[in-house]
Amino acid sequence: MFAPLVFVVVFVAQIRNVAAQSGATCVLASSHWSFNSANKSPCDVASSLLGVCEGGSYEVQALPEGTHYVGPTISSANACQCSTVTYSLLSACAECQNRTVTL
């Protein structure tokens, strides 16, 4: 019963120590709903989340016109990349850049 709670506490503590780096910028005013209470974009939050599994930093790149984010390869996949939270954050990040979300 306490193991999931301990995991969450440790995970949150780790995410606070990660430097969020995002080259992606939200350009749509209508995407403000996707910013968290600390006014961080979904791109910045995704960078922080992915940084936990990447040794402290991860940069979510801006999407050029006509492109989309792709998932990890089987050999490089980890628990941070293969989660519904990361998928949702990267989808919101693509959307706020006015890019197409490919499902």
XYZ file of C-alpha atoms in Angstrom:
103
model
C 0.000 0.000 0.000
C 2.803 2.418 0.814
C 5.070 1.392 -2.090
C 3.140 3.383 -4.761
C 3.099 6.440 -2.488
C 6.850 6.171 -1.895
C 7.434 5.920 -5.650
C 5.369 9.055 -6.283
C 7.168 11.038 -3.576
C 10.609 9.972 -4.863
C 9.599 10.635 -8.474
C 8.298 14.133 -7.655
C 11.477 14.897 -5.714
C 13.553 13.810 -8.703
C 11.520 15.829 -11.192
C 12.070 19.011 -9.155
C 15.835 18.581 -9.535
C 15.706 18.186 -13.309
C 16.543 21.140 -15.507
C 13.682 21.598 -17.941
C 14.930 22.454 -21.383
C 12.563 22.853 -24.228
C 13.323 24.217 -27.653
C 9.599 24.052 -28.391
C 7.524 27.188 -27.926
C 3.762 27.277 -27.627
C 2.401 29.803 -30.111
C -1.355 29.286 -29.902
C -3.166 31.533 -27.431
C -5.891 28.900 -27.232
C -3.415 26.424 -25.724
C -3.187 28.222 -22.378
C -5.352 25.474 -20.850
C -2.406 23.080 -21.223
C -0.055 25.120 -18.986
C 0.295 23.938 -15.396
C -0.224 26.004 -12.234
C 3.450 27.101 -12.364
C 2.783 28.458 -15.889
C 4.960 25.766 -17.499
C 4.025 24.657 -21.001
C 3.382 20.987 -21.763
C 6.697 21.055 -23.668
C 8.572 22.192 -20.546
C 6.806 19.652 -18.336
C 7.586 16.876 -20.846
C 11.251 17.941 -20.797
C 11.312 17.680 -17.003
C 9.576 14.313 -16.988
C 11.829 12.813 -19.647
C 14.903 14.247 -17.941
C 14.283 12.006 -14.938
C 15.051 8.943 -17.060
C 17.793 10.619 -19.079
C 20.143 11.556 -16.254
C 18.833 15.016 -15.443
C 18.132 16.829 -18.692
C 16.175 16.301 -21.863
C 15.271 18.808 -24.536
C 11.962 18.537 -26.346
C 12.806 19.892 -29.774
C 10.566 22.310 -31.653
C 8.626 20.662 -34.456
C 9.358 21.895 -37.972
C 6.352 22.348 -40.255
C 4.947 19.036 -41.488
C 6.575 16.865 -38.815
C 5.438 15.108 -35.652
C 6.924 13.534 -32.560
C 7.676 9.823 -32.821
C 7.921 7.273 -30.064
C 11.125 5.583 -28.947
C 12.563 2.503 -30.565
C 12.129 -0.753 -28.689
C 15.808 -0.785 -27.717
C 15.794 2.775 -26.345
C 12.379 2.754 -24.647
C 12.152 3.453 -20.929
C 9.412 3.979 -18.343
C 9.343 7.747 -18.901
C 8.978 7.538 -22.675
C 6.406 4.748 -22.662
C 3.694 6.333 -20.565
C 0.318 7.865 -21.212
C 1.468 10.980 -19.352
C 4.402 11.549 -21.719
C 2.211 10.801 -24.735
C -0.381 13.330 -23.563
C 2.223 16.002 -22.799
C 3.930 15.603 -26.176
C 0.557 15.661 -27.931
C -0.328 18.919 -26.152
C 3.165 20.241 -26.938
C 2.696 19.529 -30.650
C -0.769 21.060 -30.632
C 0.330 24.284 -28.921
C 3.057 24.668 -31.572
C 0.240 24.578 -34.145
C 1.434 21.238 -35.490
C -0.551 18.155 -36.337
C -0.855 15.376 -33.799
C -0.458 12.019 -35.536
C -2.196 9.156 -33.771
